[in-house]
mmCIF file of C-alpha atoms in Angstrom:
data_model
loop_
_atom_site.group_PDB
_atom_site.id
_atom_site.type_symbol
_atom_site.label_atom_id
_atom_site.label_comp_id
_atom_site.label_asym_id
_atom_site.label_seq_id
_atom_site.Cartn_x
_atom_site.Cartn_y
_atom_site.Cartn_z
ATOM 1 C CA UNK A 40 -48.928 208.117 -41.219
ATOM 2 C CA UNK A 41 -51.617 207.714 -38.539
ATOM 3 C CA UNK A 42 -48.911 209.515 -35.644
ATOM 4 C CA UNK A 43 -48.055 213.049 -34.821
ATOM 5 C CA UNK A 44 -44.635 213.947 -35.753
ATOM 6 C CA UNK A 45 -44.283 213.965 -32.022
ATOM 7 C CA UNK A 46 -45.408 210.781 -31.359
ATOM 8 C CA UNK A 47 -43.976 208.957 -34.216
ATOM 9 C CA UNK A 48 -40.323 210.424 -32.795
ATOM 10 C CA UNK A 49 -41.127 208.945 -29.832
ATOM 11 C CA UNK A 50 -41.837 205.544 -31.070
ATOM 12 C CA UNK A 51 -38.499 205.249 -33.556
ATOM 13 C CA UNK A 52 -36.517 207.019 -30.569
ATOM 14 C CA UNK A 53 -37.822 204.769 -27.915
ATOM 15 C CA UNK A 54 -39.376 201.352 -28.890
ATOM 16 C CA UNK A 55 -37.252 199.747 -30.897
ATOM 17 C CA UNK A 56 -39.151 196.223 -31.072
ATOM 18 C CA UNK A 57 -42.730 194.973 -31.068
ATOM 19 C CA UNK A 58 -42.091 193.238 -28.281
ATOM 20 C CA UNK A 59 -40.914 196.618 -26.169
ATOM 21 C CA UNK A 60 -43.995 197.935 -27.442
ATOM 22 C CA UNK A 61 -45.953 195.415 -25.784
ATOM 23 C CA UNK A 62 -44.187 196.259 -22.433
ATOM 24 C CA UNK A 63 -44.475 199.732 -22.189
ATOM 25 C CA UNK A 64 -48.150 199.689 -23.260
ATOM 26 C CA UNK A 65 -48.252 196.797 -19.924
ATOM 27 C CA UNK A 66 -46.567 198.939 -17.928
ATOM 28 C CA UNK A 67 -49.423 202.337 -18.798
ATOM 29 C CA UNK A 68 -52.214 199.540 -18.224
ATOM 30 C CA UNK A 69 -50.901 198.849 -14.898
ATOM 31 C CA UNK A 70 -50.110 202.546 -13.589
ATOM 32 C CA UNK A 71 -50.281 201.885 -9.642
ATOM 33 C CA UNK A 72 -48.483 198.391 -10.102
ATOM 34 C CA UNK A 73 -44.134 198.294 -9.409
ATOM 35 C CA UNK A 74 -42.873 195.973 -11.631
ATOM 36 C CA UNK A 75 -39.343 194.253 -10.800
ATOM 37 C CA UNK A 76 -37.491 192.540 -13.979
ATOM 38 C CA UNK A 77 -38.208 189.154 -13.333
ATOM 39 C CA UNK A 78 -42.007 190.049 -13.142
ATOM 40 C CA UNK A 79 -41.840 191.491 -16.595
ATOM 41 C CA UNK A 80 -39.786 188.572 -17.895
ATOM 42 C CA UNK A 81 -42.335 185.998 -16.610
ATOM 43 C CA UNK A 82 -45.305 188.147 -17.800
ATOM 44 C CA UNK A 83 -44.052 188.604 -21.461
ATOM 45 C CA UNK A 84 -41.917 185.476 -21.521
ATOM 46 C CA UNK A 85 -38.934 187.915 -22.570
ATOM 47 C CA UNK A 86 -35.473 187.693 -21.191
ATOM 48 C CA UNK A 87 -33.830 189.585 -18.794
ATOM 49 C CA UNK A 88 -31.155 191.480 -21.565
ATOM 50 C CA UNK A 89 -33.979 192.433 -23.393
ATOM 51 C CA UNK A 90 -36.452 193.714 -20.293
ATOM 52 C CA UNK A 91 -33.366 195.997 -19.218
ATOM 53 C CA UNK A 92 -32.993 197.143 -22.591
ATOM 54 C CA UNK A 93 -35.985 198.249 -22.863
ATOM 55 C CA UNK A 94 -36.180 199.556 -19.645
ATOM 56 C CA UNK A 95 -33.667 201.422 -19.831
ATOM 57 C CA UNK A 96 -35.130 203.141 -23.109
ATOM 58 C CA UNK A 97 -37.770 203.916 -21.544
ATOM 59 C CA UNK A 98 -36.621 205.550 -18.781
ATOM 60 C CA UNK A 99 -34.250 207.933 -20.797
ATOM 61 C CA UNK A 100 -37.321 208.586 -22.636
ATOM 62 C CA UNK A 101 -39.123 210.004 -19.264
ATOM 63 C CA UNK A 102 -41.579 207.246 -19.000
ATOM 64 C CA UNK A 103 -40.843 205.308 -16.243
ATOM 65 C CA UNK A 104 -39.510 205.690 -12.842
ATOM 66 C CA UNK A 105 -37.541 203.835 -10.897
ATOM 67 C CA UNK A 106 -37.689 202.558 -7.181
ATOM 68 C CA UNK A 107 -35.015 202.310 -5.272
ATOM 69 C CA UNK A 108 -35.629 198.600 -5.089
ATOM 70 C CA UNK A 109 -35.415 198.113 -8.954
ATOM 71 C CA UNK A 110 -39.162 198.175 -9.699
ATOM 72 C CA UNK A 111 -39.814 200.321 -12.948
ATOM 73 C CA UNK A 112 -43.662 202.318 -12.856
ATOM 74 C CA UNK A 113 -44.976 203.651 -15.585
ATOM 75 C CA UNK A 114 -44.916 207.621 -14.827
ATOM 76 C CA UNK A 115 -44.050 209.869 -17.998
ATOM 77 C CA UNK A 116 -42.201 213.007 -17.017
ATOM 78 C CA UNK A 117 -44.861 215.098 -18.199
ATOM 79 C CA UNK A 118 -48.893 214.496 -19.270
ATOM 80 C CA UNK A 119 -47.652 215.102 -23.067
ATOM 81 C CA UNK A 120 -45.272 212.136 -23.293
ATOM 82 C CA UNK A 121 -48.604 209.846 -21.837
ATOM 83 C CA UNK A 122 -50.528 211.483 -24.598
ATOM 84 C CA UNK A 123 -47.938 210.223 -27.327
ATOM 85 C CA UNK A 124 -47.742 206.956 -25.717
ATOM 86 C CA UNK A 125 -51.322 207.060 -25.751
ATOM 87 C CA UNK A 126 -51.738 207.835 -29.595
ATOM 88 C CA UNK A 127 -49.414 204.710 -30.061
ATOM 89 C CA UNK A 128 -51.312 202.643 -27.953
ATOM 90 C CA UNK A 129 -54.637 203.845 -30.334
ATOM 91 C CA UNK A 130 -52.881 203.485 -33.482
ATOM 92 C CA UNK A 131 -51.220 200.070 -32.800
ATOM 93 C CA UNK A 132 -54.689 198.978 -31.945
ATOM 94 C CA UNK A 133 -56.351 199.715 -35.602
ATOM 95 C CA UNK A 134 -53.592 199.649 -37.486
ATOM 96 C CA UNK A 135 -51.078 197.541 -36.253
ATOM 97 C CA UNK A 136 -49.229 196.469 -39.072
ATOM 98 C CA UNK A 137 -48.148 200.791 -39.992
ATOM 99 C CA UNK A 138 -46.882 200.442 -36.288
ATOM 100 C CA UNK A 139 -45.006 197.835 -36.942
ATOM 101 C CA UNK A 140 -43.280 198.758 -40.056
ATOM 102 C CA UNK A 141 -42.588 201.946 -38.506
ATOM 103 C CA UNK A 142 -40.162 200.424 -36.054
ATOM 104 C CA UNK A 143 -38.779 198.740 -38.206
ATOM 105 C CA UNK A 144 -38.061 201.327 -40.453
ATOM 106 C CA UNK A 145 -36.645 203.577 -37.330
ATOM 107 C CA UNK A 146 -32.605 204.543 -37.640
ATOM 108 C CA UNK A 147 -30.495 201.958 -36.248
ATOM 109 C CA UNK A 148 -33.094 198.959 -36.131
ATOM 110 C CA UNK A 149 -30.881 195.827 -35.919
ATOM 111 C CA UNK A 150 -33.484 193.566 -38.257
ATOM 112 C CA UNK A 151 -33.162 196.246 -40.944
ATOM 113 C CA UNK A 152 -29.728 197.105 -40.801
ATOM 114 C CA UNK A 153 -29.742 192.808 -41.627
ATOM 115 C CA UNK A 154 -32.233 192.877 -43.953
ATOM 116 C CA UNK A 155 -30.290 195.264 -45.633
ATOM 117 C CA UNK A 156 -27.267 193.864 -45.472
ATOM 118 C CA UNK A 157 -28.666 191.271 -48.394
ATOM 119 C CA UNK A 158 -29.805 194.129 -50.915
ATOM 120 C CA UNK A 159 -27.759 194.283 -54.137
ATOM 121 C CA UNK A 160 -26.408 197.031 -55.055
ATOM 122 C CA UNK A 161 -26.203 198.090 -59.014
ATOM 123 C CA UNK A 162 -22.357 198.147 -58.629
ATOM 124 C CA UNK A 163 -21.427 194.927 -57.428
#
């Protein structure tokens, strides 16, 4: 895999869609920048359900803070969780596709608990 054990926990803990991917790597572009929901949802074309999913992911993770307006920043809880972030950023970058399939390979992904819902199984 092209992840640190550390870093690849984070993403299957964390990020459990391309598209929350794609937000928290806008959210460490923008460092300085408070974000409110709506801003995100206009800037990713997402919806709101899924932006405070994601969100809220995030900040259990320790990536994010939250103003006491509703704005989400990205600020990890500690320089090592930036770095992992950071390593995901690089590898999703060169090898996109091995992110990918890691997400969807994570525990409790809801397109492959459906995908496997169609596998056959040799005794049925």
């Amino acid at each position: 895999m092209v992840l640190s054990d550390d870093a690849l926990t984070l993403l299957r803990g964390s990020i459990r869609s391309v598209w929350a991917l794609e937000l928290l790597l806008l959210l460490r572009r923008t460092p300085d920048r408070d974000w409110s929901n709506g801003d995100l949802v206009s800037e990713l074309r997402g919806s709101d359900v899924v932006v405070q999913e994601a969100l809220a992911g995030f900040l259990g993770a320790g990536l994010l803070v939250a103003q006491t307006d509703g704005r989400h920043r990205y600020r990890p809880a500690s320089p090592l969780l930036d770095q992992w972030v950071e390593e995901i950023e690089q590898a999703y970058a060169t090898r996109p596709s091995a992110i990918i399939r890691e997400i969807f390979a994570a525990p409790g992904n809801k397109v492959q608990i459906f995908a496997d819902s169609f596998r056959f199984r040799l005794n049925d």
